[in-house]
XYZ file of C-alpha atoms in Angstrom:
665
model
C 8.602 -66.432 -65.600
C 6.062 -69.142 -65.892
C 3.944 -68.101 -68.691
C 2.175 -70.348 -71.328
C 2.763 -67.967 -74.469
C 4.721 -65.135 -75.373
C 3.853 -62.523 -77.599
C 6.292 -60.090 -79.491
C 5.464 -56.788 -81.417
C 6.431 -53.431 -82.188
C 4.986 -50.408 -80.823
C 2.450 -48.613 -83.053
C 4.533 -45.643 -83.814
C 6.014 -44.261 -87.059
C 9.298 -43.234 -85.722
C 12.343 -44.856 -83.784
C 13.004 -41.299 -82.186
C 10.155 -41.645 -79.367
C 12.455 -42.968 -76.550
C 15.443 -40.384 -76.873
C 12.755 -37.758 -77.058
C 10.971 -38.971 -74.078
C 14.257 -39.117 -72.251
C 15.219 -35.631 -73.046
C 12.156 -33.545 -73.534
C 9.146 -35.277 -71.965
C 9.845 -33.269 -68.739
C 12.366 -30.757 -67.320
C 12.823 -32.897 -64.181
C 13.162 -36.390 -64.320
C 11.881 -36.761 -60.669
C 8.214 -36.343 -62.219
C 8.239 -39.998 -63.773
C 7.454 -41.118 -60.000
C 4.322 -38.545 -59.954
C 3.122 -39.767 -63.290
C 3.053 -43.463 -62.220
C 1.449 -42.685 -58.907
C -1.318 -40.471 -60.646
C -1.831 -43.405 -62.959
C -2.416 -45.702 -59.816
C -4.664 -43.001 -58.423
C -6.917 -42.971 -61.585
C -7.019 -46.773 -61.554
C -8.213 -46.793 -57.922
C -10.871 -44.086 -58.668
C -11.981 -46.166 -61.480
C -12.358 -49.298 -59.571
C -14.532 -47.434 -56.780
C -17.164 -46.612 -59.311
C -16.910 -49.928 -61.041
C -16.692 -52.049 -57.748
C -19.326 -51.651 -55.186
C -17.306 -53.999 -52.865
C -14.252 -52.205 -52.957
C -13.523 -51.187 -49.430
C -11.774 -48.045 -48.369
C -9.102 -49.715 -46.455
C -8.059 -51.533 -49.565
C -7.602 -48.509 -51.698
C -3.883 -48.018 -51.557
C -0.850 -47.741 -53.345
C 2.454 -49.066 -52.463
C 6.184 -47.923 -53.492
C 8.837 -50.807 -53.053
C 12.531 -50.033 -53.727
C 15.222 -52.829 -54.080
C 18.657 -51.331 -53.846
C 20.560 -54.403 -54.696
C 18.508 -54.953 -57.838
C 18.025 -51.216 -58.579
C 14.515 -51.785 -59.169
C 11.496 -49.495 -58.046
C 8.000 -50.752 -57.824
C 4.705 -48.855 -57.951
C 1.825 -51.208 -56.806
C -1.711 -50.302 -56.574
C -5.113 -51.926 -56.093
C -7.030 -50.148 -58.998
C -9.189 -51.408 -61.652
C -6.305 -53.496 -63.367
C -5.867 -53.993 -67.242
C -6.526 -56.895 -69.601
C -4.010 -57.762 -72.305
C -6.132 -56.094 -74.870
C -6.325 -52.747 -72.638
C -2.493 -52.948 -72.314
C -2.291 -52.988 -76.106
C -4.784 -50.245 -76.310
C -3.048 -47.760 -73.967
C 0.312 -48.707 -73.770
C 1.368 -50.121 -77.087
C -0.529 -47.489 -79.233
C 0.777 -44.831 -76.873
C -2.458 -43.279 -75.839
C -4.240 -43.986 -78.897
C -1.446 -43.666 -81.102
C -0.503 -39.910 -82.317
C 3.162 -40.707 -81.392
C 4.531 -39.317 -84.662
C 2.483 -35.996 -83.974
C 3.834 -35.965 -80.520
C 7.255 -36.186 -81.761
C 6.874 -33.664 -84.550
C 5.162 -31.099 -82.287
C 6.794 -31.417 -79.006
C 10.454 -32.615 -79.464
C 11.588 -28.827 -78.832
C 9.345 -27.867 -76.119
C 7.489 -29.237 -72.908
C 3.877 -30.137 -73.348
C 0.653 -30.676 -71.570
C 0.782 -34.692 -71.997
C -0.449 -35.368 -68.365
C -3.775 -37.269 -68.718
C -2.877 -39.362 -71.845
C -2.043 -42.591 -69.787
C 0.337 -43.970 -72.173
C 2.409 -40.782 -72.495
C 2.614 -40.358 -68.744
C 3.497 -43.890 -68.288
C 6.319 -43.589 -70.778
C 8.029 -40.935 -68.617
C 9.400 -43.888 -66.660
C 11.881 -44.444 -69.366
C 13.646 -41.315 -68.461
C 15.384 -43.176 -65.634
C 14.861 -46.976 -66.590
C 16.465 -49.429 -69.020
C 13.537 -51.726 -68.772
C 9.826 -51.436 -67.703
C 7.526 -54.148 -66.827
C 3.801 -54.160 -66.206
C 2.027 -56.912 -64.340
C -1.759 -56.323 -64.187
C -4.914 -58.069 -63.243
C -8.250 -56.582 -64.437
C -11.525 -56.354 -62.550
C -13.254 -57.827 -65.639
C -14.675 -61.437 -64.692
C -12.701 -64.169 -65.934
C -9.678 -62.205 -66.637
C -6.125 -63.456 -66.435
C -3.164 -61.397 -65.493
C -1.255 -59.758 -68.125
C 2.382 -59.041 -68.345
C 4.261 -56.488 -70.538
C 7.969 -55.667 -70.894
C 9.981 -53.076 -72.994
C 13.617 -52.304 -72.831
C 13.309 -48.905 -74.303
C 13.310 -49.897 -77.959
C 10.269 -49.977 -80.353
C 9.612 -53.658 -79.444
C 7.833 -55.424 -76.448
C 6.954 -58.689 -75.051
C 3.556 -59.603 -73.710
C 2.588 -62.820 -71.867
C 0.312 -63.890 -68.934
C 1.153 -62.164 -65.602
C 1.492 -63.273 -62.104
C -0.616 -60.932 -60.255
C -3.386 -62.825 -57.999
C -5.502 -59.818 -57.008
C -7.040 -57.051 -59.143
C -4.387 -54.007 -59.438
C -1.232 -53.440 -61.261
C 2.399 -53.595 -60.584
C 4.974 -51.291 -62.519
C 8.465 -52.023 -62.074
C 11.323 -49.858 -63.263
C 14.920 -51.458 -63.672
C 16.833 -48.192 -63.187
C 19.575 -47.431 -65.683
C 23.184 -46.285 -64.810
C 22.563 -42.416 -65.129
C 19.509 -42.883 -62.714
C 21.313 -44.438 -59.420
C 20.057 -41.445 -57.276
C 16.732 -43.098 -57.398
C 17.960 -45.991 -55.714
C 17.956 -44.149 -52.500
C 15.178 -44.070 -49.865
C 15.474 -40.419 -48.871
C 15.310 -39.343 -52.483
C 12.113 -41.279 -53.162
C 10.584 -40.320 -50.059
C 11.148 -36.694 -50.723
C 9.813 -37.072 -54.316
C 6.786 -38.596 -52.999
C 6.099 -35.796 -50.293
C 6.797 -33.001 -53.013
C 4.455 -34.349 -55.806
C 1.980 -36.635 -54.108
C 1.352 -35.310 -50.745
C -2.242 -34.543 -51.462
C -3.309 -37.472 -53.491
C -6.486 -38.865 -52.285
C -5.308 -42.568 -51.911
C -2.998 -43.664 -49.184
C 0.618 -43.934 -50.543
C 2.784 -46.360 -48.652
C 6.791 -46.476 -48.757
C 8.847 -48.456 -46.418
C 5.440 -49.671 -44.630
C 4.732 -46.034 -43.760
C 2.061 -43.847 -45.164
C 3.833 -40.718 -46.770
C 1.216 -38.452 -47.888
C -1.418 -36.186 -46.029
C -4.265 -37.326 -48.230
C -6.377 -34.008 -47.659
C -5.224 -30.372 -48.939
C -7.123 -28.017 -46.758
C -8.054 -25.558 -49.525
C -10.486 -28.122 -50.724
C -12.616 -27.777 -47.755
C -15.143 -24.886 -47.307
C -13.306 -22.003 -45.184
C -16.371 -22.172 -42.950
C -15.606 -25.862 -42.066
C -12.088 -25.298 -41.189
C -10.924 -24.336 -37.586
C -8.015 -21.840 -36.732
C -6.090 -25.088 -35.299
C -6.506 -27.010 -38.401
C -4.915 -24.120 -40.499
C -2.123 -23.873 -38.206
C -1.507 -27.611 -37.986
C -1.496 -27.902 -41.808
C 0.894 -25.060 -42.214
C 3.348 -26.494 -39.775
C 3.116 -29.968 -41.213
C 3.355 -29.081 -44.843
C 6.143 -26.152 -44.441
C 8.125 -27.619 -41.434
C 7.749 -24.261 -39.627
C 7.674 -24.334 -35.849
C 6.093 -20.971 -35.767
C 2.416 -20.187 -36.101
C 1.742 -18.109 -39.338
C 0.610 -14.419 -38.892
C -2.574 -15.218 -40.733
C -3.820 -16.909 -43.821
C -6.092 -16.083 -46.637
C -8.381 -18.992 -48.169
C -8.985 -18.944 -51.712
C -12.032 -20.510 -53.216
C -13.472 -19.374 -56.496
C -15.205 -21.141 -59.531
C -15.898 -18.512 -61.794
C -14.451 -17.011 -64.212
C -11.925 -19.560 -63.336
C -11.710 -22.403 -61.038
C -9.142 -22.008 -58.256
C -8.586 -23.185 -54.575
C -5.763 -22.397 -52.184
C -4.323 -20.940 -49.008
C -1.810 -18.154 -48.791
C -0.002 -18.291 -45.403
C 1.792 -14.998 -44.145
C 4.698 -16.113 -42.193
C 6.741 -14.047 -39.513
C 9.875 -12.551 -41.496
C 12.800 -13.801 -40.246
C 16.668 -12.881 -40.901
C 17.484 -16.557 -42.158
C 18.734 -17.161 -45.740
C 16.553 -20.228 -46.129
C 13.538 -18.376 -45.149
C 13.436 -15.892 -48.084
C 12.675 -18.683 -50.579
C 9.133 -18.756 -51.946
C 7.114 -21.550 -51.114
C 4.031 -21.131 -52.720
C 3.010 -24.264 -54.636
C 0.890 -24.721 -57.726
C -1.285 -28.110 -57.981
C -3.518 -29.428 -60.567
C -6.054 -31.738 -58.970
C -4.244 -32.272 -56.077
C -1.000 -33.304 -57.806
C 1.879 -31.130 -57.357
C 3.075 -28.918 -60.578
C 5.511 -26.234 -59.808
C 6.901 -23.791 -57.147
C 8.611 -21.273 -59.302
C 5.604 -19.239 -59.842
C 7.021 -15.804 -60.650
C 4.442 -15.271 -63.396
C 1.494 -16.569 -61.400
C 1.923 -15.154 -58.039
C 2.319 -11.343 -57.808
C 6.228 -10.843 -57.112
C 5.584 -9.299 -53.741
C 3.691 -12.487 -52.236
C 6.418 -15.073 -53.612
C 7.829 -15.023 -49.969
C 4.469 -16.395 -48.621
C 3.826 -20.087 -48.107
C 0.860 -21.953 -49.354
C -0.729 -23.992 -52.289
C -3.138 -22.905 -55.104
C -4.809 -25.763 -57.024
C -5.840 -24.960 -60.588
C -7.556 -27.872 -62.197
C -7.343 -26.319 -65.835
C -3.680 -25.482 -65.756
C -1.224 -27.959 -67.642
C 0.417 -30.387 -65.259
C 3.725 -29.845 -67.250
C 3.405 -26.056 -67.157
C 6.021 -24.036 -68.906
C 7.154 -20.560 -67.999
C 6.176 -19.365 -71.342
C 2.761 -20.575 -70.773
C 2.354 -18.803 -67.374
C 3.790 -15.619 -69.145
C 1.319 -15.769 -72.175
C -1.875 -17.383 -70.822
C -4.694 -14.610 -70.333
C -6.164 -16.730 -67.619
C -3.050 -16.486 -65.559
C -3.022 -13.143 -65.696
C -6.660 -12.823 -64.351
C -5.663 -15.289 -61.573
C -2.807 -12.899 -60.572
C -5.152 -10.029 -60.369
C -7.535 -11.994 -58.309
C -4.983 -12.886 -55.925
C -3.922 -9.264 -55.373
C -7.591 -8.155 -54.791
C -8.052 -11.087 -52.430
C -5.009 -9.936 -50.403
C -5.996 -6.344 -50.298
C -9.585 -7.193 -49.579
C -8.538 -9.214 -46.607
C -6.380 -6.045 -45.422
C -9.154 -3.649 -45.999
C -11.729 -5.733 -44.027
C -9.158 -6.247 -41.094
C -8.648 -2.723 -40.816
C -12.106 -1.865 -40.839
C -13.270 -4.534 -38.475
C -10.381 -5.018 -36.157
C -7.777 -2.299 -36.182
C -5.919 -3.855 -33.082
C -5.502 -7.048 -35.177
C -4.260 -5.082 -38.246
C -1.886 -3.375 -36.248
C -0.464 -6.445 -34.944
C -0.338 -7.921 -38.457
C 1.678 -4.959 -39.525
C 4.598 -5.642 -37.073
C 5.460 -8.926 -38.949
C 4.113 -8.363 -42.511
C 4.500 -4.638 -43.455
C 7.569 -5.571 -45.685
C 5.218 -7.761 -47.957
C 2.539 -4.776 -48.297
C 5.445 -2.021 -48.681
C 6.847 -4.004 -51.457
C 3.583 -4.815 -52.739
C 2.561 -1.181 -52.971
C 5.933 -0.521 -54.700
C 5.315 -3.187 -57.539
C 1.581 -3.303 -58.132
C -0.266 0.008 -58.837
C -3.560 -1.707 -58.104
C -2.664 -2.821 -54.677
C -0.911 0.689 -53.862
C -4.344 2.257 -54.525
C -6.207 -0.224 -52.200
C -3.701 0.382 -49.580
C -2.491 3.818 -49.627
C -5.295 5.038 -47.166
C -4.692 2.228 -44.703
C -0.949 2.005 -44.807
C 0.159 2.758 -40.895
C 3.302 3.865 -39.500
C 4.602 3.395 -36.220
C 4.877 6.874 -34.295
C 7.341 8.076 -31.474
C 4.227 8.114 -29.086
C 3.956 4.252 -29.584
C 0.848 3.948 -31.488
C 0.265 3.516 -35.316
C -1.301 6.400 -37.576
C -2.494 6.579 -41.315
C -1.134 9.399 -43.358
C -4.634 11.381 -42.869
C -4.375 10.326 -39.078
C -1.000 11.738 -38.690
C -1.650 15.109 -40.537
C -4.580 15.600 -38.028
C -2.389 15.047 -35.047
C 0.133 17.487 -36.468
C -2.198 20.122 -37.696
C -1.168 22.776 -34.998
C 2.528 22.279 -36.128
C 2.023 22.220 -39.536
C -0.512 24.885 -41.014
C -0.376 23.540 -44.501
C -0.702 20.188 -43.355
C 1.848 18.727 -45.717
C 4.892 17.395 -43.838
C 5.312 13.949 -42.373
C 8.480 13.952 -40.136
C 10.197 10.704 -39.758
C 13.126 9.282 -37.896
C 15.549 6.561 -38.891
C 14.732 4.431 -35.956
C 13.603 4.294 -32.369
C 17.299 4.049 -31.101
C 18.997 6.733 -33.058
C 18.602 10.624 -33.416
C 17.258 10.790 -29.535
C 17.991 14.354 -29.149
C 16.025 15.198 -32.412
C 13.208 13.300 -31.329
C 13.163 14.906 -27.939
C 13.217 18.335 -29.269
C 10.271 17.496 -31.522
C 8.441 15.815 -28.716
C 9.075 19.014 -26.682
C 7.302 21.181 -29.536
C 4.290 18.715 -29.670
C 5.476 17.520 -33.154
C 4.653 14.029 -34.033
C 7.318 11.827 -35.692
C 6.827 8.245 -37.400
C 9.528 5.680 -37.653
C 11.359 4.365 -40.726
C 11.366 0.648 -40.209
C 12.394 -0.804 -43.555
C 14.812 -0.214 -46.353
C 11.802 0.070 -48.506
C 10.438 3.103 -46.728
C 12.299 5.730 -48.699
C 10.881 4.162 -51.847
C 7.429 4.221 -50.651
C 7.472 7.668 -49.294
C 8.592 8.805 -52.925
C 5.602 6.836 -54.343
C 3.269 8.315 -51.779
C 4.524 11.861 -52.434
C 3.959 11.455 -56.283
C 0.473 10.059 -55.732
C -0.863 12.139 -52.832
C -1.547 15.780 -52.628
C -0.109 17.987 -50.059
C 2.228 15.168 -48.649
C 5.974 15.456 -48.290
C 8.316 13.078 -45.998
C 11.008 14.978 -44.031
C 13.521 13.187 -41.978
C 13.793 14.984 -38.588
C 17.589 15.689 -39.222
C 17.256 16.818 -42.763
C 16.516 20.527 -41.886
C 15.720 22.508 -38.740
C 12.066 22.843 -38.275
C 11.283 26.711 -37.497
C 9.046 25.711 -34.781
C 12.097 24.477 -32.956
C 13.959 27.804 -33.330
C 13.383 30.472 -30.452
C 12.082 33.916 -31.570
C 13.104 35.423 -28.196
C 16.358 37.607 -28.562
C 19.679 35.664 -28.471
C 22.123 35.845 -25.908
C 25.061 36.368 -28.198
C 25.805 39.053 -30.595
C 26.370 39.101 -34.283
C 30.294 39.592 -33.502
C 30.297 36.485 -31.464
C 28.326 34.525 -34.178
C 31.036 35.310 -36.566
C 33.590 34.309 -34.221
C 31.756 31.058 -33.434
C 31.970 30.086 -37.054
C 35.410 30.465 -37.435
C 36.198 28.594 -34.338
C 34.172 25.608 -35.435
C 35.482 25.850 -39.059
C 39.181 25.808 -37.881
C 38.456 23.086 -35.079
C 37.008 20.847 -37.715
C 39.682 21.338 -40.296
C 37.590 22.968 -42.828
C 39.136 25.510 -45.447
C 36.516 27.960 -45.940
C 37.497 29.473 -49.162
C 34.825 31.233 -51.386
C 35.259 30.605 -55.017
C 34.162 32.727 -57.884
C 34.374 33.124 -61.588
C 34.999 36.578 -62.989
C 31.458 36.725 -64.141
C 29.806 35.530 -60.695
C 32.221 37.891 -58.691
C 31.041 40.956 -60.774
C 27.311 39.789 -60.074
C 28.486 39.770 -56.318
C 29.915 43.146 -56.272
C 26.918 44.592 -58.108
C 24.877 43.435 -54.875
C 27.403 44.503 -52.615
C 29.464 47.483 -54.261
C 31.451 48.214 -50.940
C 32.835 44.574 -50.911
C 35.004 45.602 -53.966
C 37.244 47.796 -51.707
C 36.948 45.778 -48.406
C 37.804 42.525 -50.005
C 40.519 43.502 -52.360
C 43.530 42.730 -49.947
C 41.951 39.185 -49.284
C 41.354 38.184 -52.967
C 43.596 35.540 -54.617
C 43.637 35.229 -58.309
C 44.064 31.602 -59.487
C 43.650 31.075 -63.017
C 40.117 32.115 -63.960
C 38.813 31.872 -60.255
C 38.859 34.471 -57.596
C 39.586 33.110 -54.210
C 38.796 34.290 -50.685
C 39.604 32.579 -47.458
C 36.848 33.649 -45.017
C 38.702 32.421 -42.095
C 41.424 35.003 -42.831
C 39.006 37.788 -42.881
C 39.077 40.251 -39.757
C 36.295 40.804 -37.463
C 36.003 44.404 -38.712
C 35.945 43.247 -42.258
C 33.085 40.921 -41.494
C 31.239 43.573 -39.661
C 31.448 45.975 -42.544
C 30.628 43.586 -45.017
C 27.236 42.791 -43.475
C 25.380 39.517 -42.696
C 23.676 39.179 -46.113
C 27.173 39.416 -48.094
C 28.944 37.123 -45.566
C 25.925 34.479 -46.101
C 26.574 34.796 -49.946
C 30.413 34.225 -49.553
C 29.718 31.289 -47.349
C 27.273 29.841 -50.049
C 30.511 30.153 -52.444
C 32.539 28.124 -50.194
C 32.433 24.355 -50.752
C 33.411 22.512 -47.564
C 32.360 18.996 -46.358
C 31.218 20.386 -43.386
C 29.119 23.502 -43.224
C 28.632 25.370 -39.840
C 25.327 26.955 -39.101
C 23.929 28.664 -35.909
C 20.498 28.515 -34.565
C 18.808 29.638 -31.444
C 17.082 26.405 -30.584
C 14.217 26.372 -27.974
C 15.997 24.035 -25.826
C 19.380 24.855 -24.254
C 20.265 21.107 -23.932
C 21.536 20.289 -27.268
C 25.001 21.905 -27.964
C 24.853 20.656 -31.869
C 23.040 18.752 -34.476
C 23.900 17.189 -37.868
C 21.670 18.183 -40.821
C 21.846 16.250 -44.041
C 19.535 17.468 -46.727
C 16.458 15.133 -47.489
C 17.326 14.844 -50.985
C 21.168 13.776 -50.657
C 19.666 11.561 -47.685
C 17.415 9.715 -50.173
C 20.210 9.564 -52.751
C 22.678 8.095 -50.191
C 20.044 5.649 -48.985
C 19.081 4.173 -52.395
C 22.770 4.270 -53.428
C 23.433 1.907 -50.484
C 20.408 -0.468 -51.229
C 21.739 -0.920 -54.987
C 25.424 -1.518 -53.792
C 24.056 -3.805 -51.153
C 25.457 -1.522 -48.292
C 28.578 -0.791 -50.145
C 27.782 2.868 -51.149
C 29.897 6.032 -50.818
C 29.867 7.555 -47.455
C 27.513 10.684 -48.192
C 27.553 11.761 -44.741
C 30.948 13.223 -45.162
C 28.946 16.249 -46.532
C 26.723 17.691 -44.125
C 25.867 20.671 -41.974
C 26.559 21.087 -38.163
C 23.996 23.373 -36.435
C 25.507 24.839 -33.290
C 22.830 25.555 -30.820
C 23.656 29.453 -29.535
C 21.433 28.582 -26.455
C 23.561 26.006 -25.135
C 25.899 26.695 -22.030
C 28.709 24.871 -23.607
C 28.879 27.058 -26.584
C 29.078 30.062 -24.442
C 31.739 28.494 -22.444
C 33.722 27.760 -25.751
C 33.587 31.581 -26.427
C 34.866 32.466 -23.033
C 37.761 29.828 -23.395
C 38.462 31.434 -26.945
C 38.814 34.701 -25.188
C 41.198 33.463 -22.744
C 43.318 32.088 -25.679
C 42.511 28.512 -24.430
C 43.057 27.111 -28.033
C 43.444 23.439 -27.231
C 40.393 23.360 -24.936
C 38.343 25.217 -27.645
C 39.510 22.967 -30.487
C 38.757 19.703 -28.631
C 35.285 20.777 -27.159
C 34.361 21.723 -30.879
C 35.513 18.590 -32.267
C 33.824 16.874 -29.500
C 30.492 18.429 -30.079
C 30.562 17.445 -33.726
C 31.333 13.685 -32.985
C 28.634 13.496 -30.476
C 26.059 14.809 -33.243
C 27.579 12.698 -35.688
C 27.179 9.490 -33.352
C 23.287 9.853 -33.631
C 23.558 9.437 -37.363
C 25.946 6.446 -37.902
C 27.857 3.820 -35.938
C 31.638 4.518 -35.624
C 34.293 2.537 -37.058
C 37.119 1.134 -34.865
C 39.267 3.926 -35.715
C 36.503 6.584 -35.371
C 35.461 5.231 -31.908
C 39.194 5.157 -30.598
C 39.357 8.924 -31.725
C 36.173 9.769 -29.977
C 37.130 7.971 -26.595
C 40.402 9.926 -26.727
C 38.621 13.203 -27.212
C 36.131 12.249 -24.549
C 38.985 11.409 -22.147
C 40.587 14.679 -23.034
C 37.480 16.647 -22.468
C 37.291 14.909 -18.788
C 40.872 16.198 -17.882
C 39.594 19.877 -18.455
C 37.421 19.455 -15.462
């Protein structure tokens, strides 16, 4: 290095611990050193723009050079440059001294040190053994100034080699930072942290930044195509976003940004939040759980907050009152957008819903303010093919539900077809459960709205589906049918009473004491009665009410019930209580689909209108036990098939029964 004089000196600090602390605590991610150096270059170019009227746009640039063999990385700018005195002032004194205060105050925490040129510059020592500066100031008559430091508290200064105004910072990468001697690594860092810096940044002779962040423009001046193009280029998504919300506010805080709602896809990489935080176009962070409401973390976009620390910590985001206000503002902007779209363009709103209803439902569950704003415009797809709000649904079903409270829902469009057809025939509208979140949302809506109850169509038999006309089978046949089905399904129908409960039963039905005496079994403190062993005469003498109570004391996996449905087409239906269904669904969600099979406990509703049921009674009279047993089991399996997919073994057994049924023809 051809220099006339050299100056040696010590940095103006009162402790020798500054470099270890910089290397360990200055930033949580070492990648940020490059952001700091480029930010300094942008600042230098901005200063030159104001100071030099002849500074042309095409001359404003920053160049990054990597020499893999020498393991050096250079940041070269055409900014305002520094004199030797300015280097002493800004570099040697470490941002106007204050280094000891920095060490004492910030050695255990990250801090907002960006904007202090010296401290930002010193982040380079996180990855470098030696750093040099070669700078030529715009000041008339200035000579190039050279500065060198090897990470100790000593430096060397001499005359530099730069011939043009600007600064070159050269980093000699240390052994622990070999990863930065890689083209792809440097390119990724520049794209991540410097994409929207307002000066062209070149690496490998190619510009790597976009220059303009679209959120800095007035929303009125941005076309739909520009929004879509920006989204695809920044987030590398080939699909168009569903829609977007442009944020622009300067009071009570300063914030600009765009939130894009992408189409939900079942790809693992998709379910990662990509809302990025910027400060004056400089990337800060993308882990924004405490700034962005949780239900919006799957969105893609950018938010620029000039007043936020560039080295923001999670504790700052959690405790800053301004951050909480920003979060509430974002929630309001999103809900306002939905409200306006619902009122002004219902068709577009319904198109949104197909793609982003999971966002909305999750938001309604997580944020009470969002719930309040969305509860009246939350829509549900119906079996008729359109979408209805809760109030609209109740009006459509008012003839079928006098109290106007029940909202009937089905698990999906492809299951429970028999139930859906039956409801449709009676003019009862049904909505579809389209998301695992629906059960949780139904419960919240029930707790917040008056006269609202969500009932799955197979959780009970709606009385409007039951015929009031006289039945074609008598009570004796009904009793026989129950026995037939219980036996065919291998259910042990055994009523169990404690001594006290049996006394209560006998008080209500005194004649049962004598009638049931031969059939009682004493087991410890329990009284057991096998109902399937009771002769028809005993059943008739006891009466229907007593038999119903006996059955209520019999605990079986499958309960058989008889109903005279309005349609003769359905032989049987599975009914599973709403309470148990929800408990089961939530258990499945909490265990990631590995919950217990609650469906093993259910009711089989046998339709006494169905001709196959009549045929079973005829076959039973003829003593065709195998046919009767096979048909009953087959009807149960057919009903169960609308409730769940069969396992391999279950499907094999079902096909075997189907073939056996065909052999009876």
